């Protein structure tokens, strides 16, 4: 661990990396505060910019947006009773009642402090466990990598809201997109339809921006209220919240550990960990603390879990290449675009990059603590920005960023097409994140599967002859059975309820 940090110091502690990390936290806070956007949208919008930056400053900026955006949603939840992100939904229970009692400034200070400290705890666990998992993955050969890719693809159903089957279908679309372009083994063109622009497949950034940013713009337009400005009390710089959190040390540590644990489970997510942390804190609290009526401990529990989840979600992402949630899926895509691959190669061949990423994560949480407290008065102003100004800015950034990738009008067409695809899929309640996971893990699965067959003289038997790949495939089979059972239960339940007498 110390070796990784030492390797990463020269790359991270540069003016560019530190500045971009700080700006990323500030941008993430602003994006998280605005309802409907959140950290995923921030990462998507800045992905074209990161494509042109050195790897550590680029990943530092994106991770900082992830950290800031995960914390920012609590501020609108406290002030407006509208969570800026799903992660902040549980903060409504006590954050908004605190604001109603005239303690909005304390609640914001508590939320930011708990998020930053919870994120630091998650970061220390990330720093400890990621190299251990990556070291274990050194025993992997093509059969193991192929089995792990299947496991990652099956987790699509876990990161999918609603039907697991819809998640698998969306992931299937991602696999189809991953096959477009030049075959790595034969150099033959596949599914390009004679268009040279598709020789490398559709650009991942153009697809991501179209699916998430453009479809979100259309949904926001449909929602109306373009000139609406909410009425919000003025906030001051909140330092009292940092002092208040010292009386909730055990709650803070427990909630951060819960968040890190659930973050490391692909698909569990910060919203799940926040509700579980809140329920745990409430059950262990004294009755006079008044959970649900403006208890500071409730804000601490949910926000420490939220940002603890960020560190947990990066553990399988960096160590094994399995994204913990939708945001880390896009972060993995950024890492691929920058020419680096998660897993043992990242830690063994480029330890300076891994160390730089760890330092970026830890520093982002420190910057979050400082900026979150100092910029509290600014957040009220951000929440007053009407949609009529915000949406054109999002659309302009999406267009300019996508075009700047390769100075290609074709990329703009790809962005537009997938904007329509994203809107249609969201209308039909199909999740979008599995498409990106499929595009990222598709080549990993195909290439390692084919290499394994070339190494094997007995066909598919190589996958079960090797203990590690056989174990992973057994887990894959159990997960697939669980998905099938879950899908059958979901299909039976509506019929049963429809046949019940009224």
Coordinates of C-alpha atoms in Angstrom, one line a residue:
X1 CA 0.0 0.0 0.0
X2 CA 2.7 2.4 1.0
X3 CA 4.6 1.6 -2.2
X4 CA 1.6 2.4 -4.3
X5 CA 1.2 5.7 -2.6
X6 CA 4.9 6.5 -2.9
X7 CA 4.7 5.7 -6.7
X8 CA 1.6 8.0 -7.1
X9 CA 3.0 11.0 -5.3
X10 CA 5.0 12.5 -8.2
X11 CA 2.0 12.2 -10.6
X12 CA -0.7 13.4 -8.3
X13 CA 1.0 16.2 -6.4
X14 CA 1.3 18.5 -9.5
X15 CA -0.5 21.8 -10.0
X16 CA -2.7 20.3 -12.8
X17 CA -3.8 17.3 -10.8
X18 CA -4.5 19.2 -7.6
X19 CA -6.4 22.0 -9.4
X20 CA -8.5 19.6 -11.5
X21 CA -9.3 17.5 -8.4
X22 CA -10.4 20.6 -6.5
X23 CA -12.5 21.8 -9.4
X24 CA -14.0 18.4 -9.8
X25 CA -15.2 18.4 -6.2
X26 CA -16.7 21.9 -6.6
X27 CA -18.4 20.9 -9.9
X28 CA -19.6 17.6 -8.3
X29 CA -21.2 19.5 -5.4
X30 CA -23.0 21.9 -7.8
X31 CA -24.2 19.0 -10.0
X32 CA -25.3 17.0 -7.0
X33 CA -27.2 19.9 -5.5
X34 CA -29.3 20.3 -8.7
X35 CA -32.2 17.8 -8.6
X36 CA -32.1 15.3 -11.5
X37 CA -28.5 15.5 -12.3
X38 CA -26.1 13.8 -9.8
X39 CA -22.6 12.4 -10.0
X40 CA -23.2 10.1 -13.0
X41 CA -24.3 13.1 -15.1
X42 CA -21.2 15.1 -14.0
X43 CA -18.9 12.3 -14.9
X44 CA -20.6 11.9 -18.3
X45 CA -20.3 15.6 -19.1
X46 CA -16.6 15.8 -18.2
X47 CA -15.6 12.5 -19.9
X48 CA -14.8 14.2 -23.2
X49 CA -12.5 16.6 -21.3
X50 CA -10.8 13.8 -19.4
X51 CA -10.0 12.1 -22.7
X52 CA -7.5 14.9 -23.6
X53 CA -5.8 15.0 -20.2
X54 CA -3.0 13.0 -18.6
X55 CA -4.3 9.9 -16.8
X56 CA -3.9 10.9 -13.2
X57 CA -5.3 14.4 -13.5
X58 CA -8.1 13.0 -15.7
X59 CA -9.1 10.3 -13.2
X60 CA -8.6 12.7 -10.3
X61 CA -11.1 15.1 -11.8
X62 CA -13.7 12.4 -12.6
X63 CA -13.4 10.7 -9.1
X64 CA -13.7 14.1 -7.5
X65 CA -16.9 14.7 -9.4
X66 CA -18.1 11.3 -8.1
X67 CA -17.3 12.2 -4.5
X68 CA -18.7 15.8 -4.7
X69 CA -21.8 14.7 -6.5
X70 CA -22.6 11.9 -4.1
X71 CA -22.5 14.4 -1.2
X72 CA -24.2 17.3 -3.0
X73 CA -27.6 15.6 -3.2
X74 CA -28.1 16.0 0.5
X75 CA -28.1 19.8 0.3
X76 CA -31.3 20.0 -1.8
X77 CA -32.8 17.2 0.3
X78 CA -32.2 19.4 3.4
X79 CA -33.3 22.7 2.0
X80 CA -36.1 21.7 -0.5
X81 CA -37.1 18.2 0.6
X82 CA -36.1 17.1 -2.9
X83 CA -33.0 14.8 -2.9
X84 CA -30.6 15.9 -5.6
X85 CA -29.6 12.2 -6.1
X86 CA -31.2 8.9 -5.1
X87 CA -28.3 8.5 -2.6
X88 CA -29.7 11.4 -0.5
X89 CA -33.3 10.1 -0.3
X90 CA -32.8 8.8 3.3
X91 CA -31.4 12.2 4.4
X92 CA -34.9 13.6 4.0
X93 CA -36.0 11.8 7.2
X94 CA -34.0 14.1 9.5
X95 CA -32.3 16.6 7.3
X96 CA -35.4 18.4 6.2
X97 CA -37.0 18.5 9.7
X98 CA -33.8 20.0 11.0
X99 CA -34.1 22.8 8.4
X100 CA -37.8 23.3 9.3
X101 CA -36.6 23.9 12.9
X102 CA -34.2 26.7 11.8
X103 CA -31.1 24.5 11.8
X104 CA -30.6 24.2 8.0
X105 CA -27.0 25.5 8.4
X106 CA -26.2 22.9 11.0
X107 CA -27.8 20.1 8.9
X108 CA -25.8 21.1 5.8
X109 CA -22.6 21.2 7.9
X110 CA -23.3 17.8 9.4
X111 CA -24.1 16.3 6.0
X112 CA -20.9 17.5 4.3
X113 CA -18.7 16.6 7.3
X114 CA -20.2 13.1 7.5
X115 CA -19.9 12.6 3.8
X116 CA -16.2 13.6 3.8
X117 CA -15.2 11.5 6.8
X118 CA -17.2 8.6 5.6
X119 CA -15.6 8.8 2.2
X120 CA -12.1 8.9 3.9
X121 CA -12.9 5.7 5.8
X122 CA -14.1 4.1 2.6
X123 CA -10.9 5.3 0.9
X124 CA -8.6 3.7 3.6
X125 CA -10.5 0.4 3.1
X126 CA -10.1 0.8 -0.7
X127 CA -6.4 1.3 -0.3
X128 CA -6.0 -1.8 1.9
X129 CA -8.2 -4.3 0.0
X130 CA -7.7 -3.3 -3.7
X131 CA -4.1 -4.4 -3.9
X132 CA -4.9 -7.7 -2.0
X133 CA -7.6 -8.5 -4.6
X134 CA -5.4 -7.5 -7.5
X135 CA -2.6 -9.7 -6.1
X136 CA -5.0 -12.6 -6.0
X137 CA -6.0 -11.9 -9.6
X138 CA -2.4 -12.4 -10.6
X139 CA -3.2 -16.1 -10.7
X140 CA -5.7 -15.4 -13.4
X141 CA -5.2 -16.6 -17.0
X142 CA -7.6 -16.2 -20.0
X143 CA -10.1 -18.8 -18.5
X144 CA -10.4 -16.9 -15.2
X145 CA -10.7 -13.5 -16.9
X146 CA -13.5 -14.8 -19.2
X147 CA -15.3 -16.2 -16.2
X148 CA -14.9 -12.9 -14.3
X149 CA -16.2 -11.0 -17.3
X150 CA -19.3 -13.2 -17.3
X151 CA -19.7 -12.5 -13.6
X152 CA -19.5 -8.8 -14.3
X153 CA -22.1 -9.1 -17.0
X154 CA -24.4 -10.9 -14.7
X155 CA -24.2 -8.2 -12.2
X156 CA -25.9 -6.1 -14.8
X157 CA -29.2 -7.4 -13.3
X158 CA -28.1 -6.2 -9.9
X159 CA -27.3 -2.6 -11.0
X160 CA -30.6 -2.5 -12.9
X161 CA -33.6 -0.9 -11.3
X162 CA -36.8 -2.9 -11.8
X163 CA -36.7 -6.1 -13.9
X164 CA -33.5 -8.1 -14.0
X165 CA -34.5 -9.3 -17.4
X166 CA -34.6 -5.8 -18.7
X167 CA -31.2 -5.3 -17.3
X168 CA -29.9 -8.3 -19.1
X169 CA -31.4 -7.2 -22.4
X170 CA -29.8 -3.8 -22.0
X171 CA -26.5 -5.5 -21.3
X172 CA -27.0 -7.6 -24.4
X173 CA -27.3 -4.4 -26.4
X174 CA -24.0 -3.3 -25.0
X175 CA -22.4 -6.6 -26.1
X176 CA -23.7 -6.1 -29.6
X177 CA -22.2 -2.6 -29.7
X178 CA -18.9 -4.1 -28.4
X179 CA -18.7 -6.4 -31.5
X180 CA -18.9 -3.5 -33.9
X181 CA -15.5 -2.6 -35.4
X182 CA -12.3 -4.5 -36.2
X183 CA -11.8 -8.1 -35.0
X184 CA -8.6 -8.2 -32.9
X185 CA -7.7 -11.7 -34.0
X186 CA -8.4 -11.5 -37.8
X187 CA -8.4 -7.8 -38.5
X188 CA -11.7 -8.3 -40.3
X189 CA -14.4 -5.6 -40.1
X190 CA -17.6 -6.6 -38.2
X191 CA -21.0 -4.9 -38.5
X192 CA -19.5 -1.7 -39.9
X193 CA -21.8 -1.8 -43.0
X194 CA -19.0 -0.4 -45.1
X195 CA -18.7 2.8 -43.0
X196 CA -15.1 3.4 -42.1
X197 CA -16.1 5.6 -39.2
X198 CA -17.2 2.4 -37.4
X199 CA -13.9 0.6 -37.9
X200 CA -13.1 1.1 -34.2
X201 CA -16.8 0.8 -33.2
X202 CA -18.9 3.6 -31.9
X203 CA -16.9 5.9 -29.5
X204 CA -17.7 5.0 -25.9
X205 CA -17.9 8.7 -24.9
X206 CA -20.4 9.6 -27.6
X207 CA -22.6 6.7 -26.6
X208 CA -22.4 7.6 -22.9
X209 CA -23.2 11.3 -23.5
X210 CA -26.1 10.4 -25.8
X211 CA -27.6 7.8 -23.5
X212 CA -27.4 9.8 -20.3
X213 CA -27.0 13.5 -21.0
X214 CA -29.3 13.9 -24.0
X215 CA -32.0 11.7 -22.7
X216 CA -32.0 13.5 -19.4
X217 CA -32.3 16.9 -21.2
X218 CA -35.4 15.6 -23.0
X219 CA -36.9 14.3 -19.7
X220 CA -36.3 17.6 -18.0
X221 CA -37.9 19.5 -20.9
X222 CA -41.0 17.2 -20.5
X223 CA -41.2 18.1 -16.8
X224 CA -41.7 21.8 -17.5
X225 CA -41.2 24.5 -14.9
X226 CA -38.5 26.2 -16.9
X227 CA -38.5 29.5 -15.0
X228 CA -39.4 28.2 -11.5
X229 CA -37.1 29.5 -8.7
X230 CA -37.6 27.9 -5.3
X231 CA -37.6 30.1 -2.2
X232 CA -34.7 29.2 0.1
X233 CA -33.4 30.7 3.3
X234 CA -29.9 32.2 3.1
X235 CA -27.1 29.9 4.5
X236 CA -23.9 30.9 6.1
X237 CA -20.5 29.1 6.4
X238 CA -21.3 26.1 8.6
X239 CA -18.5 25.1 10.9
X240 CA -20.8 24.0 13.8
X241 CA -21.7 20.8 11.9
X242 CA -18.1 19.7 12.1
X243 CA -18.1 20.1 15.9
X244 CA -21.5 18.4 16.2
X245 CA -20.2 15.3 14.4
X246 CA -17.7 14.6 17.2
X247 CA -20.6 13.5 19.4
X248 CA -21.6 10.9 16.8
X249 CA -18.2 9.1 16.3
X250 CA -19.5 5.6 16.7
X251 CA -22.5 6.2 14.5
X252 CA -20.1 7.8 11.9
X253 CA -17.7 4.8 11.9
X254 CA -20.4 2.2 11.8
X255 CA -22.3 3.9 9.0
X256 CA -19.2 4.4 6.9
X257 CA -18.3 0.7 7.2
X258 CA -21.9 -0.3 6.2
X259 CA -21.6 2.0 3.2
X260 CA -18.2 0.6 2.2
X261 CA -19.5 -3.0 2.5
X262 CA -22.6 -2.5 0.4
X263 CA -20.6 -0.4 -2.1
X264 CA -18.2 -3.3 -2.7
X265 CA -21.2 -5.5 -3.6
X266 CA -22.0 -4.8 -7.3
X267 CA -25.4 -3.3 -7.6
X268 CA -26.2 -2.7 -3.9
X269 CA -25.5 1.0 -4.2
X270 CA -25.5 4.0 -1.9
X271 CA -29.2 4.3 -1.6
X272 CA -29.5 0.8 -0.1
X273 CA -26.6 1.4 2.3
X274 CA -28.0 4.7 3.4
X275 CA -31.4 3.3 4.4
X276 CA -29.7 0.3 6.1
X277 CA -27.4 2.7 8.0
X278 CA -30.3 4.9 9.0
X279 CA -32.3 1.9 10.2
X280 CA -29.4 0.6 12.2
X281 CA -28.7 4.0 13.8
X282 CA -32.3 4.5 14.7
X283 CA -32.6 1.0 16.3
X284 CA -29.5 1.6 18.4
X285 CA -30.3 5.2 19.4
X286 CA -32.1 6.4 22.5
X287 CA -35.7 7.3 22.2
X288 CA -35.1 10.9 23.2
X289 CA -32.8 11.5 20.2
X290 CA -36.0 11.8 18.1
X291 CA -35.1 10.1 14.9
X292 CA -37.4 11.2 12.1
X293 CA -38.0 14.5 13.8
X294 CA -34.7 16.3 13.0
X295 CA -32.1 14.1 14.8
X296 CA -28.5 15.0 13.8
X297 CA -27.6 11.3 14.1
X298 CA -29.9 10.5 11.2
X299 CA -28.1 12.9 8.9
X300 CA -24.7 11.5 10.0
X301 CA -25.8 7.9 9.4
X302 CA -27.1 8.4 5.9
X303 CA -24.4 10.7 4.6
X304 CA -21.4 8.7 6.0
X305 CA -22.9 5.6 4.3
X306 CA -23.4 7.5 1.0
X307 CA -19.8 8.4 0.5
X308 CA -18.4 5.3 2.2
X309 CA -20.2 3.5 -0.7
X310 CA -17.9 5.4 -3.2
X311 CA -14.8 3.8 -1.8
X312 CA -16.4 0.4 -1.6
X313 CA -17.7 0.6 -5.2
X314 CA -14.2 1.3 -6.4
X315 CA -12.7 -1.9 -4.8
X316 CA -14.1 -4.4 -7.3
X317 CA -13.8 -1.8 -10.1
X318 CA -10.1 -1.3 -9.8
X319 CA -9.1 -4.8 -8.6
X320 CA -11.2 -7.0 -10.8
X321 CA -12.8 -4.7 -13.5
X322 CA -16.3 -5.3 -12.1
X323 CA -18.1 -1.9 -11.7
X324 CA -19.9 -1.5 -8.3
X325 CA -22.5 0.9 -9.7
X326 CA -23.4 3.0 -12.8
X327 CA -20.9 5.8 -11.9
X328 CA -18.0 3.4 -11.5
X329 CA -18.9 1.7 -14.8
X330 CA -18.3 5.1 -16.5
X331 CA -15.1 5.6 -14.5
X332 CA -13.9 2.2 -15.8
X333 CA -14.8 3.3 -19.3
X334 CA -12.6 6.4 -18.8
X335 CA -9.8 4.2 -17.5
X336 CA -10.0 2.1 -20.6
X337 CA -10.1 5.1 -22.9
X338 CA -6.9 6.4 -21.2
X339 CA -5.2 3.1 -22.1
X340 CA -5.2 1.4 -18.7
X341 CA -6.9 -1.7 -17.6
X342 CA -8.1 -2.5 -14.1
X343 CA -6.9 -5.6 -12.2
X344 CA -3.3 -6.9 -11.7
X345 CA -1.9 -5.1 -14.7
X346 CA -2.9 -1.7 -13.2
X347 CA -1.1 -2.5 -9.9
X348 CA 1.9 -4.4 -11.3
X349 CA 2.7 -2.6 -14.5
X350 CA 1.6 1.0 -13.7
X351 CA 1.6 1.3 -9.9
X352 CA 2.1 5.1 -10.2
X353 CA -1.3 5.3 -11.9
X354 CA -3.0 3.2 -9.2
X355 CA -1.3 5.2 -6.5
X356 CA -2.4 8.5 -8.2
X357 CA -6.0 7.3 -8.3
X358 CA -5.9 6.4 -4.6
X359 CA -4.4 9.8 -3.7
X360 CA -7.0 11.5 -5.8
X361 CA -9.8 9.7 -4.0
X362 CA -8.4 10.5 -0.5
X363 CA -7.7 14.2 -1.4
X364 CA -11.1 14.6 -3.0
X365 CA -12.7 13.9 0.4
X366 CA -10.4 16.3 2.2
X367 CA -11.3 19.0 -0.4
X368 CA -15.0 18.1 0.0
X369 CA -14.8 18.8 3.7
X370 CA -13.3 22.2 3.1
X371 CA -15.3 23.4 0.1
X372 CA -18.5 21.9 1.3
X373 CA -18.4 24.0 4.5
X374 CA -17.0 27.2 2.9
X375 CA -19.4 27.1 -0.1
X376 CA -22.6 26.5 1.8
X377 CA -23.9 30.1 1.1
X378 CA -23.3 29.5 -2.6
X379 CA -25.5 26.3 -2.8
X380 CA -28.7 28.3 -2.1
X381 CA -27.9 30.4 -5.2
X382 CA -27.3 27.3 -7.3
X383 CA -30.7 25.9 -6.4
X384 CA -32.3 29.1 -7.7
X385 CA -31.0 28.5 -11.3
X386 CA -34.0 27.8 -13.5
X387 CA -34.1 25.0 -16.1
X388 CA -34.3 27.6 -18.9
X389 CA -30.6 28.4 -18.2
X390 CA -29.4 25.0 -17.0
X391 CA -30.5 22.7 -19.9
X392 CA -28.9 24.7 -22.7
X393 CA -25.6 24.7 -20.8
X394 CA -25.8 20.8 -20.5
X395 CA -26.7 20.5 -24.2
X396 CA -23.8 22.8 -25.2
X397 CA -21.2 21.0 -23.1
X398 CA -22.4 17.6 -24.4
X399 CA -22.1 18.7 -28.1
X400 CA -18.8 20.5 -27.7
X401 CA -17.2 17.7 -25.7
X402 CA -18.3 15.0 -28.0
X403 CA -17.1 16.8 -31.2
X404 CA -13.8 17.6 -29.5
X405 CA -13.1 13.8 -29.1
X406 CA -11.9 13.4 -32.7
X407 CA -13.2 16.5 -34.4
X408 CA -15.7 14.3 -35.9
X409 CA -19.3 15.1 -37.0
X410 CA -19.9 11.3 -37.0
X411 CA -19.5 11.3 -33.3
X412 CA -22.2 13.9 -33.0
X413 CA -24.5 11.6 -35.0
X414 CA -23.7 8.7 -32.7
X415 CA -24.5 10.9 -29.7
X416 CA -27.8 12.0 -31.2
X417 CA -28.8 8.4 -32.1
X418 CA -28.1 7.1 -28.7
X419 CA -29.8 10.1 -27.2
X420 CA -33.0 8.9 -28.9
X421 CA -32.2 5.3 -27.9
X422 CA -31.7 6.3 -24.3
X423 CA -34.9 8.3 -24.2
X424 CA -36.9 5.3 -25.7
X425 CA -35.3 2.8 -23.3
X426 CA -36.0 5.0 -20.3
X427 CA -39.6 5.5 -21.3
X428 CA -39.9 1.7 -21.4
X429 CA -38.2 1.4 -18.0
X430 CA -35.0 -0.2 -19.4
X431 CA -31.8 0.7 -17.4
X432 CA -29.0 2.4 -19.3
X433 CA -25.9 1.6 -17.2
X434 CA -25.9 -2.1 -18.3
X435 CA -25.3 -0.9 -21.9
X436 CA -22.0 0.7 -20.8
X437 CA -21.0 -2.3 -18.7
X438 CA -21.7 -4.6 -21.8
X439 CA -19.5 -2.3 -24.0
X440 CA -16.7 -2.4 -21.5
X441 CA -16.7 -6.1 -20.6
X442 CA -17.7 -7.4 -24.0
X443 CA -14.2 -7.3 -25.5
X444 CA -12.7 -8.7 -22.3
X445 CA -15.0 -11.7 -22.4
X446 CA -14.6 -12.3 -26.2
X447 CA -10.8 -12.0 -26.3
X448 CA -10.1 -14.1 -23.2
X449 CA -12.6 -16.7 -24.2
X450 CA -11.0 -17.1 -27.6
X451 CA -7.5 -17.1 -26.1
X452 CA -8.6 -19.8 -23.6
X453 CA -9.9 -22.0 -26.5
X454 CA -6.6 -21.5 -28.3
X455 CA -4.7 -22.6 -25.2
X456 CA -6.9 -25.6 -24.6
X457 CA -6.6 -28.9 -26.5
X458 CA -9.9 -30.2 -25.1
X459 CA -12.3 -27.4 -26.0
X460 CA -14.3 -26.0 -23.1
X461 CA -12.8 -28.4 -20.5
X462 CA -10.1 -25.8 -19.7
X463 CA -12.7 -23.7 -17.9
X464 CA -13.5 -26.5 -15.4
X465 CA -10.1 -28.0 -15.1
X466 CA -8.7 -24.9 -13.5
X467 CA -9.9 -24.5 -9.9
X468 CA -10.3 -20.7 -9.9
X469 CA -12.2 -20.5 -13.2
X470 CA -14.4 -23.4 -12.1
X471 CA -15.2 -21.7 -8.8
X472 CA -16.0 -18.4 -10.6
X473 CA -18.2 -20.2 -13.1
X474 CA -20.1 -21.9 -10.2
X475 CA -20.8 -18.5 -8.8
X476 CA -21.9 -17.4 -12.2
X477 CA -24.3 -20.3 -12.4
X478 CA -25.8 -19.6 -9.0
X479 CA -26.2 -15.9 -9.8
X480 CA -27.9 -16.8 -13.1
X481 CA -30.3 -19.2 -11.3
X482 CA -31.1 -16.4 -8.8
X483 CA -31.8 -14.0 -11.6
X484 CA -34.1 -16.5 -13.3
X485 CA -36.0 -17.2 -10.1
X486 CA -36.3 -13.5 -9.4
X487 CA -37.7 -12.9 -12.9
X488 CA -40.2 -15.7 -12.6
X489 CA -41.4 -14.3 -9.2
X490 CA -41.8 -10.9 -10.7
X491 CA -43.9 -12.2 -13.6
X492 CA -46.1 -14.3 -11.3
X493 CA -46.7 -11.6 -8.7
X494 CA -48.7 -9.2 -10.9
X495 CA -50.9 -12.1 -12.1
X496 CA -51.6 -13.2 -8.6
X497 CA -52.5 -9.7 -7.5
X498 CA -54.7 -9.2 -10.5
X499 CA -56.6 -12.4 -9.8
X500 CA -57.2 -11.5 -6.2
X501 CA -60.8 -10.4 -5.5
X502 CA -61.3 -6.7 -4.8

